[in-house]
XYZ file of N, CA and C in Angstrom:
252
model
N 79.857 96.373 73.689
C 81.107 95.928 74.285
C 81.771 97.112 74.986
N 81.981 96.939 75.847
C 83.218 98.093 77.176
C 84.340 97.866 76.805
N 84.906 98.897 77.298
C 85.743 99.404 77.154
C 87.058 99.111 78.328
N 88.622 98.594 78.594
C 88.792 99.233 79.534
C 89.222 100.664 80.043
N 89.098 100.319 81.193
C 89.054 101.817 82.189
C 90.413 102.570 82.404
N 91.706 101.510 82.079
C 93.034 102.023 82.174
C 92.959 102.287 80.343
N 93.349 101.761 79.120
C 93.412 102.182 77.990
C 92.638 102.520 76.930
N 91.300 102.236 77.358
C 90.210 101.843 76.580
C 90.435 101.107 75.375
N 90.958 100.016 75.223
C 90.981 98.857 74.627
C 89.534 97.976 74.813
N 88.876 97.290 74.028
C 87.821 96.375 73.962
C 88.111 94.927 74.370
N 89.605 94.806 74.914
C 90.678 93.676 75.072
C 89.843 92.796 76.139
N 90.163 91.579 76.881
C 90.300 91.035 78.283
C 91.323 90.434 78.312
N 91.806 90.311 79.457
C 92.718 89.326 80.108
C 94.055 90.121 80.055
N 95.270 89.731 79.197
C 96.112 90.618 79.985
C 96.866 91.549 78.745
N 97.532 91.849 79.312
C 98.253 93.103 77.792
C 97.738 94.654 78.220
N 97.272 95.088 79.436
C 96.883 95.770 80.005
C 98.430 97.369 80.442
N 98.778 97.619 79.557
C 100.389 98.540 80.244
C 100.228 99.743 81.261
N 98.816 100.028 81.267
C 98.475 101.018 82.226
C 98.104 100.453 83.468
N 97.362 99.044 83.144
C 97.225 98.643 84.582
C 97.817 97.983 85.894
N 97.852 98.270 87.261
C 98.801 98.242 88.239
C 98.733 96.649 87.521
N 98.153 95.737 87.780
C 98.260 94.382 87.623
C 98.374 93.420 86.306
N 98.441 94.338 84.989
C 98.762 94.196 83.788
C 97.461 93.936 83.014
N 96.400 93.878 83.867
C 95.393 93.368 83.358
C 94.211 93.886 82.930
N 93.103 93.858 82.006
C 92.058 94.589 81.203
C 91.556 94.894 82.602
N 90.511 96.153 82.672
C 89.551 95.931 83.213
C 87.831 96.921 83.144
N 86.984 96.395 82.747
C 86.186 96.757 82.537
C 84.877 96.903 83.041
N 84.365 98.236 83.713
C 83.690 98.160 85.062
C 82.514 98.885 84.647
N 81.968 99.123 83.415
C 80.939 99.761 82.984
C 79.606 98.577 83.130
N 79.930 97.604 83.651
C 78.847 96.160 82.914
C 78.594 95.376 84.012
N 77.224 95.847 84.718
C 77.109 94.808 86.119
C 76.488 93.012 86.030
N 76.730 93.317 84.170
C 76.167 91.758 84.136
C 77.488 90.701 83.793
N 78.624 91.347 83.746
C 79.544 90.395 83.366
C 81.053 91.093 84.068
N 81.869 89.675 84.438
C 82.883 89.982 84.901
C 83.843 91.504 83.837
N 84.901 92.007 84.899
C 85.099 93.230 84.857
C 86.483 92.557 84.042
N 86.844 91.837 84.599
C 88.366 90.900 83.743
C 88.074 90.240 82.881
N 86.590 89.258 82.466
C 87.006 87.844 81.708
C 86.097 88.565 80.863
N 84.631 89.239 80.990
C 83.654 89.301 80.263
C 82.582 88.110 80.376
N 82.937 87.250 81.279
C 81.692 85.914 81.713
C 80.968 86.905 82.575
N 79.726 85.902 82.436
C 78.285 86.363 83.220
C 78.110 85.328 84.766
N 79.658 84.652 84.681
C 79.269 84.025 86.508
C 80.287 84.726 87.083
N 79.726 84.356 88.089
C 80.698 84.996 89.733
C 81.103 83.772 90.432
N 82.135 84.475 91.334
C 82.553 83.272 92.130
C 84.248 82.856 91.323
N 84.886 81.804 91.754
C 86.115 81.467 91.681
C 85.926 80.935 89.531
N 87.164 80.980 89.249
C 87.160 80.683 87.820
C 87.598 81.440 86.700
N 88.079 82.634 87.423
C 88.256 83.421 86.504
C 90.110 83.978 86.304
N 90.240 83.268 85.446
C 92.010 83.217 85.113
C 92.349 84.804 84.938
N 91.423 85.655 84.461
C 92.511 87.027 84.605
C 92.234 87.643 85.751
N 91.561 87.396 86.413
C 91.456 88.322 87.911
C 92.457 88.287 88.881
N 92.912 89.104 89.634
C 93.837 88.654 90.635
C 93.973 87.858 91.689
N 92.780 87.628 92.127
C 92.254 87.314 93.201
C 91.847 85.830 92.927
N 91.109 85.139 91.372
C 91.253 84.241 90.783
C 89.229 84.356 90.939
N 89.100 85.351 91.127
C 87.059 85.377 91.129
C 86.582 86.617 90.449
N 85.232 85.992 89.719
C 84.873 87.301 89.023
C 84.417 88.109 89.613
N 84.513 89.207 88.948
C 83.905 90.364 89.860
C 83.217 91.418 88.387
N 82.405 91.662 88.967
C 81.042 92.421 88.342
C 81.170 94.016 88.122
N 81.116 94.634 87.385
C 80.615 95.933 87.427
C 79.594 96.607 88.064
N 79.989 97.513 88.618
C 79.196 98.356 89.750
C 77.470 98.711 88.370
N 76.543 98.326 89.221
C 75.226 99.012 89.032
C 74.307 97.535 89.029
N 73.236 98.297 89.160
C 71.972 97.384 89.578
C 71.850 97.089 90.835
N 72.205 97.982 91.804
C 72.431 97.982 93.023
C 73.233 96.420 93.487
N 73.581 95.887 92.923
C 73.907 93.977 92.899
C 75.023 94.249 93.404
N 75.851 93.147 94.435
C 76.950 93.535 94.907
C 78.155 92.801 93.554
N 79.346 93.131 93.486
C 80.020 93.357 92.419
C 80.408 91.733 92.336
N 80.559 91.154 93.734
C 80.776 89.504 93.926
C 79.960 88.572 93.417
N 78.594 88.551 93.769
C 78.021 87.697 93.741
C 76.622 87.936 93.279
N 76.352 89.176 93.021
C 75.166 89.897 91.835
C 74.007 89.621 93.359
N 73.879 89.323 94.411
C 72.907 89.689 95.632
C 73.043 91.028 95.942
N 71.389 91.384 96.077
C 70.908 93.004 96.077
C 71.448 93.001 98.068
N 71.714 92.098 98.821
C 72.279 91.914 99.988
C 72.885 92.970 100.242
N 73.142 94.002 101.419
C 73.998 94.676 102.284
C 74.775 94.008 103.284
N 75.893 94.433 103.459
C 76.682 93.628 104.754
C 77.594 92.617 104.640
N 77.653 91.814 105.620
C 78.387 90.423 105.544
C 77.923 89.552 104.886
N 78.422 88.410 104.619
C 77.701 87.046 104.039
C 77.764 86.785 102.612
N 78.672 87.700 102.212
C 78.972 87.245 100.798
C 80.579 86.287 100.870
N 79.842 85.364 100.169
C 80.745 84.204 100.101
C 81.652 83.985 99.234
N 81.709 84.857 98.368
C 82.572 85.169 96.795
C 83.814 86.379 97.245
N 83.102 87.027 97.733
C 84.247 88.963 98.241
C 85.405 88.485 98.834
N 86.649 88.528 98.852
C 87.543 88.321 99.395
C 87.757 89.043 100.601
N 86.531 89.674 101.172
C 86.415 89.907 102.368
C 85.213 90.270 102.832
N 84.469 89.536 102.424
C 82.892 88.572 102.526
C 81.861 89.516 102.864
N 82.150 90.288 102.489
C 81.168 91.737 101.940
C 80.817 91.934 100.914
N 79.352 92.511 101.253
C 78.563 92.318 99.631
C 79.185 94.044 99.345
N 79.749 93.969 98.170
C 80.311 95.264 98.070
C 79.536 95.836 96.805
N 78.322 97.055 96.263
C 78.125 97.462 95.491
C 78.730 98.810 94.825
């Protein structure tokens, strides 16, 4: 289990006092969201800001939508870039 990156608490969701947006976040884990701790991507995810999970950096996978993809065409990124 990770840690977050503002208190290192093992927490998700919110109760976060260090973070700009109040919220956990945990970016050590490219297999599961960085806010909820789920393993999907895409819209659904109540502690994110944005309201989509987003992934931890590694496995070269972009953080949106887990495609090894470069560039445009990610359909999850709130600015449709596969971002790793």
């Amino acid at each position: 289990m990770g840690k977050c990156r503002f208190c290192n608490s093992t927490s998700h969701g919110s109760g976060c006092s260090y973070s700009p947006h109040k919220k956990h976040e945990h970016v050590e884990n490219e297999k599961a969201c960085e806010f909820c701790g789920s393993s999907s991507y895409g819209s659904g995810c109540s502690y994110s800001p944005t309201g989509k999970h987003r992934h931890g950096h590694g496995a070269n996978k972009c953080i949106w939508c887990g495609s090894t993809s470069n560039g445009s065409g990610c359909s999850y990124s709130p600015n449709k870039t596969h971002e790793k």
